[in-house]
Amino acid sequence: MLGQKYFEEGYVVLNNGDTIIGLVKDRTPDPFGKLYKKIKFKGEGKSKYGPDEISSYKKGDALYESIGLKDAGGFLQQDYHITSNEKGKEFIRVVHRGYVNHYFLEFQDADSGYFDHFSYFKKENGNELVRTTQGLFGLKKKRLATFFKDCPTLAAKIRNKELKSAHEVATFYNEWKRNQKTF
């Protein structure tokens, strides 16, 4: 029965757009948990899906997209931004959707074994993922101000430290894009 544990209701969206409802498992829980490279699925179709085989999946309340990443190892942890491509796809958690999407790239901390994440932005119809924070030092102010140069008010608020979190930045940008004439 241990193999039945930790599945949650959800679905997978195949690359052709078909959605299959079932039960999804993408990790074993903390402590000493493990993130799977391929999700486990109970329903019609295959029993395992990798990021090249599906465009997204939902597990409980969490939605994940399959996005092409340049070397998903140490490169992502150190670099300011990455550009999507078809190689090196990974599952990345969708935190907020809009004109700018906010994502978490989840990983397992090598020292503690617990799950953690890096936060990224990607503009609608864009192909660049930009890391939002630099650990304890907060937002990557210069990089984000450049990324949001199409919204000078937001760029100024980032530079002036008026917005403190990635969530605040995404919310501001998405509202601005919806209501540009009122800003």
C-alpha atoms as a printed R data frame, in Angstrom:
    type eleno elety resid chain resno      x      y       z
1   ATOM     1    CA   MET     A     1  0.000  0.000   0.000
2   ATOM     2    CA   LEU     A     2  2.927  2.412   0.370
3   ATOM     3    CA   GLY     A     3  2.942  2.879  -3.410
4   ATOM     4    CA   GLN     A     4 -0.605  4.341  -3.211
5   ATOM     5    CA   LYS     A     5  0.360  7.122  -0.810
6   ATOM     6    CA   TYR     A     6  0.690 10.778  -1.703
7   ATOM     7    CA   PHE     A     7 -1.310 10.719  -4.946
8   ATOM     8    CA   GLU     A     8 -3.600 13.722  -5.359
9   ATOM     9    CA   GLU     A     9 -6.468 14.447  -7.702
10  ATOM    10    CA   GLY     A    10 -5.373 16.265 -10.804
11  ATOM    11    CA   TYR     A    11 -4.799 16.016 -14.510
12  ATOM    12    CA   VAL     A    12 -2.183 16.052 -17.239
13  ATOM    13    CA   VAL     A    13 -2.336 18.090 -20.450
14  ATOM    14    CA   LEU     A    14 -0.681 16.257 -23.321
15  ATOM    15    CA   ASN     A    15  1.358 18.169 -25.894
16  ATOM    16    CA   ASN     A    16 -1.542 17.831 -28.363
17  ATOM    17    CA   GLY     A    17 -3.838 19.686 -25.906
18  ATOM    18    CA   ASP     A    18 -5.821 16.662 -24.664
19  ATOM    19    CA   THR     A    19 -6.494 16.652 -20.912
20  ATOM    20    CA   ILE     A    20 -6.590 13.409 -18.940
21  ATOM    21    CA   ILE     A    21 -8.037 13.443 -15.411
22  ATOM    22    CA   GLY     A    22 -6.625 11.146 -12.763
23  ATOM    23    CA   LEU     A    23 -4.367 10.953  -9.739
24  ATOM    24    CA   VAL     A    24 -0.915 12.573  -9.778
25  ATOM    25    CA   LYS     A    25  2.201 12.127  -7.661
26  ATOM    26    CA   ASP     A    26  5.347 14.175  -8.294
27  ATOM    27    CA   ARG     A    27  7.344 13.667  -5.096
28  ATOM    28    CA   THR     A    28  7.685 11.867  -1.843
29  ATOM    29    CA   PRO     A    29  7.209 14.223   1.111
30  ATOM    30    CA   ASP     A    30  9.721 15.822   3.482
31  ATOM    31    CA   PRO     A    31 11.798 14.916   5.363
32  ATOM    32    CA   PHE     A    32 14.035 12.933   3.073
33  ATOM    33    CA   GLY     A    33 11.586 13.418   0.216
34  ATOM    34    CA   LYS     A    34 12.399 13.213  -3.445
35  ATOM    35    CA   LEU     A    35 11.221 15.173  -6.503
36  ATOM    36    CA   TYR     A    36 10.518 12.902  -9.435
37  ATOM    37    CA   LYS     A    37 11.914 13.630 -12.909
38  ATOM    38    CA   LYS     A    38  8.737 12.039 -14.297
39  ATOM    39    CA   ILE     A    39  5.386 12.401 -12.578
40  ATOM    40    CA   LYS     A    40  3.439  9.291 -11.691
41  ATOM    41    CA   PHE     A    41 -0.106  9.172 -13.014
42  ATOM    42    CA   LYS     A    42 -3.122  6.951 -12.391
43  ATOM    43    CA   GLY     A    43 -5.785  7.269 -15.039
44  ATOM    44    CA   GLU     A    44 -6.079  6.633 -18.750
45  ATOM    45    CA   GLY     A    45 -2.832  6.675 -20.664
46  ATOM    46    CA   LYS     A    46  0.679  6.117 -19.418
47  ATOM    47    CA   SER     A    47  1.680  5.667 -15.788
48  ATOM    48    CA   LYS     A    48  4.613  8.120 -15.977
49  ATOM    49    CA   TYR     A    49  5.061 11.388 -17.867
50  ATOM    50    CA   GLY     A    50  8.207 13.456 -18.280
51  ATOM    51    CA   PRO     A    51  8.362 17.168 -19.103
52  ATOM    52    CA   ASP     A    52  8.913 16.485 -22.817
53  ATOM    53    CA   GLU     A    53  5.721 14.395 -22.985
54  ATOM    54    CA   ILE     A    54  3.181 16.819 -21.493
55  ATOM    55    CA   SER     A    55  2.673 20.585 -21.517
56  ATOM    56    CA   SER     A    56  1.384 20.812 -17.939
57  ATOM    57    CA   TYR     A    57 -0.120 18.985 -15.004
58  ATOM    58    CA   LYS     A    58 -2.122 19.838 -11.929
59  ATOM    59    CA   LYS     A    59 -1.785 18.081  -8.597
60  ATOM    60    CA   GLY     A    60 -4.238 19.229  -5.946
61  ATOM    61    CA   ASP     A    61 -4.135 23.036  -6.049
62  ATOM    62    CA   ALA     A    62 -0.663 23.215  -7.615
63  ATOM    63    CA   LEU     A    63 -0.264 23.760 -11.368
64  ATOM    64    CA   TYR     A    64  2.988 22.935 -13.170
65  ATOM    65    CA   GLU     A    65  4.090 23.749 -16.719
66  ATOM    66    CA   SER     A    66  6.761 22.064 -18.773
67  ATOM    67    CA   ILE     A    67  9.225 24.728 -19.846
68  ATOM    68    CA   GLY     A    68 12.466 24.378 -21.771
69  ATOM    69    CA   LEU     A    69 15.407 25.504 -19.683
70  ATOM    70    CA   LYS     A    70 19.095 25.885 -20.356
71  ATOM    71    CA   ASP     A    71 20.954 23.454 -18.101
72  ATOM    72    CA   ALA     A    72 18.647 23.136 -15.127
73  ATOM    73    CA   GLY     A    73 21.549 22.439 -12.775
74  ATOM    74    CA   GLY     A    74 23.813 25.042 -11.184
75  ATOM    75    CA   PHE     A    75 23.333 27.449 -14.101
76  ATOM    76    CA   LEU     A    76 19.823 28.324 -12.971
77  ATOM    77    CA   GLN     A    77 20.882 28.875  -9.410
78  ATOM    78    CA   GLN     A    78 23.594 31.339 -10.340
79  ATOM    79    CA   ASP     A    79 22.419 33.129 -13.466
80  ATOM    80    CA   TYR     A    80 20.192 36.179 -13.665
81  ATOM    81    CA   HIS     A    81 18.016 34.813 -16.393
82  ATOM    82    CA   ILE     A    82 17.540 31.885 -18.688
83  ATOM    83    CA   THR     A    83 16.009 31.603 -22.124
84  ATOM    84    CA   SER     A    84 13.451 28.913 -22.868
85  ATOM    85    CA   ASN     A    85 14.261 26.404 -25.554
86  ATOM    86    CA   GLU     A    86 13.155 22.884 -26.384
87  ATOM    87    CA   LYS     A    87 16.106 21.213 -24.664
88  ATOM    88    CA   GLY     A    88 16.327 20.524 -20.967
89  ATOM    89    CA   LYS     A    89 12.625 20.837 -20.196
90  ATOM    90    CA   GLU     A    90 11.641 20.858 -16.541
91  ATOM    91    CA   PHE     A    91  8.399 21.082 -14.609
92  ATOM    92    CA   ILE     A    92  8.044 24.529 -13.058
93  ATOM    93    CA   ARG     A    93  5.273 25.554 -10.638
94  ATOM    94    CA   VAL     A    94  2.907 28.343 -11.679
95  ATOM    95    CA   VAL     A    95  2.433 30.765  -8.787
96  ATOM    96    CA   HIS     A    96  0.562 33.526 -10.632
97  ATOM    97    CA   ARG     A    97 -0.655 33.828 -14.225
98  ATOM    98    CA   GLY     A    98 -1.141 37.032 -16.141
99  ATOM    99    CA   TYR     A    99  0.722 39.349 -18.485
100 ATOM   100    CA   VAL     A   100  3.722 38.277 -16.441
101 ATOM   101    CA   ASN     A   101  3.736 34.765 -15.030
102 ATOM   102    CA   HIS     A   102  5.383 34.070 -11.698
103 ATOM   103    CA   TYR     A   103  6.993 30.635 -11.342
104 ATOM   104    CA   PHE     A   104  8.801 28.569  -8.739
105 ATOM   105    CA   LEU     A   105 11.518 26.209  -9.915
106 ATOM   106    CA   GLU     A   106 11.498 23.645  -7.118
107 ATOM   107    CA   PHE     A   107 14.554 21.693  -6.069
108 ATOM   108    CA   GLN     A   108 15.758 19.583  -3.204
109 ATOM   109    CA   ASP     A   109 18.323 21.287  -0.976
110 ATOM   110    CA   ALA     A   110 21.491 19.181  -0.971
111 ATOM   111    CA   ASP     A   111 22.346 19.984   2.652
112 ATOM   112    CA   SER     A   112 18.989 19.659   4.389
113 ATOM   113    CA   GLY     A   113 17.140 17.386   1.969
114 ATOM   114    CA   TYR     A   114 14.086 19.659   2.165
115 ATOM   115    CA   PHE     A   115 12.327 21.173  -0.849
116 ATOM   116    CA   ASP     A   116 13.039 24.787  -1.767
117 ATOM   117    CA   HIS     A   117 12.563 26.949  -4.852
118 ATOM   118    CA   PHE     A   118 13.866 29.785  -6.966
119 ATOM   119    CA   SER     A   119 11.405 32.419  -8.149
120 ATOM   120    CA   TYR     A   120 11.180 33.474 -11.829
121 ATOM   121    CA   PHE     A   121  9.145 35.777 -14.067
122 ATOM   122    CA   LYS     A   122  8.190 35.174 -17.688
123 ATOM   123    CA   LYS     A   123  6.185 37.665 -19.736
124 ATOM   124    CA   GLU     A   124  3.202 36.479 -21.716
125 ATOM   125    CA   ASN     A   125  4.378 35.356 -25.165
126 ATOM   126    CA   GLY     A   126  7.998 35.869 -24.089
127 ATOM   127    CA   ASN     A   127 10.688 33.219 -23.920
128 ATOM   128    CA   GLU     A   128 12.924 34.672 -21.206
129 ATOM   129    CA   LEU     A   129 12.732 33.529 -17.597
130 ATOM   130    CA   VAL     A   130 14.219 36.047 -15.180
131 ATOM   131    CA   ARG     A   131 15.131 35.202 -11.619
132 ATOM   132    CA   THR     A   132 13.296 37.548  -9.249
133 ATOM   133    CA   THR     A   133 15.329 37.382  -6.047
134 ATOM   134    CA   GLN     A   134 18.876 36.948  -4.876
135 ATOM   135    CA   GLY     A   135 18.331 34.996  -1.683
136 ATOM   136    CA   LEU     A   136 18.521 37.059   1.494
137 ATOM   137    CA   PHE     A   137 19.184 40.247  -0.469
138 ATOM   138    CA   GLY     A   138 15.658 40.515  -1.860
139 ATOM   139    CA   LEU     A   139 14.615 41.459  -5.359
140 ATOM   140    CA   LYS     A   140 17.136 41.675  -8.182
141 ATOM   141    CA   LYS     A   141 16.358 45.369  -8.569
142 ATOM   142    CA   LYS     A   142 18.544 46.277 -11.556
143 ATOM   143    CA   ARG     A   143 17.649 43.186 -13.575
144 ATOM   144    CA   LEU     A   144 13.913 43.489 -12.857
145 ATOM   145    CA   ALA     A   145 13.865 47.227 -13.612
146 ATOM   146    CA   THR     A   146 15.369 46.383 -17.033
147 ATOM   147    CA   PHE     A   147 12.959 43.464 -17.566
148 ATOM   148    CA   PHE     A   148  9.980 45.761 -16.867
149 ATOM   149    CA   LYS     A   149 11.256 48.751 -18.864
150 ATOM   150    CA   ASP     A   150  7.940 48.745 -20.767
151 ATOM   151    CA   CYS     A   151  6.342 49.935 -17.499
152 ATOM   152    CA   PRO     A   152  8.456 52.902 -16.298
153 ATOM   153    CA   THR     A   153  6.328 53.354 -13.155
154 ATOM   154    CA   LEU     A   154  7.023 49.774 -12.060
155 ATOM   155    CA   ALA     A   155 10.720 50.017 -12.938
156 ATOM   156    CA   ALA     A   156 10.970 53.124 -10.719
157 ATOM   157    CA   LYS     A   157  9.092 51.442  -7.852
158 ATOM   158    CA   ILE     A   158 11.498 48.477  -8.029
159 ATOM   159    CA   ARG     A   159 14.593 50.710  -8.080
160 ATOM   160    CA   ASN     A   160 13.227 52.812  -5.194
161 ATOM   161    CA   LYS     A   161 12.473 49.695  -3.101
162 ATOM   162    CA   GLU     A   162  8.759 50.518  -2.915
163 ATOM   163    CA   LEU     A   163  7.894 46.929  -3.823
164 ATOM   164    CA   LYS     A   164  9.512 44.264  -1.676
165 ATOM   165    CA   SER     A   165  8.333 40.928  -3.090
166 ATOM   166    CA   ALA     A   166  7.991 39.169  -6.426
167 ATOM   167    CA   HIS     A   167  4.269 38.805  -5.731
168 ATOM   168    CA   GLU     A   168  3.890 42.599  -5.385
169 ATOM   169    CA   VAL     A   169  5.807 43.151  -8.631
170 ATOM   170    CA   ALA     A   170  3.716 40.617 -10.591
171 ATOM   171    CA   THR     A   171  0.465 42.028  -9.201
172 ATOM   172    CA   PHE     A   172  1.453 45.607 -10.079
173 ATOM   173    CA   TYR     A   173  2.538 44.724 -13.626
174 ATOM   174    CA   ASN     A   174 -0.565 42.660 -14.367
175 ATOM   175    CA   GLU     A   175 -2.851 45.430 -13.079
176 ATOM   176    CA   TRP     A   176 -0.927 48.021 -15.096
177 ATOM   177    CA   LYS     A   177 -1.251 45.946 -18.280
178 ATOM   178    CA   ARG     A   178 -5.020 45.538 -17.704
179 ATOM   179    CA   ASN     A   179 -5.559 49.245 -16.970
180 ATOM   180    CA   GLN     A   180 -2.759 51.155 -18.727
181 ATOM   181    CA   LYS     A   181 -4.918 54.204 -19.332
182 ATOM   182    CA   THR     A   182 -5.551 54.711 -15.614
183 ATOM   183    CA   PHE     A   183 -1.856 54.653 -14.604
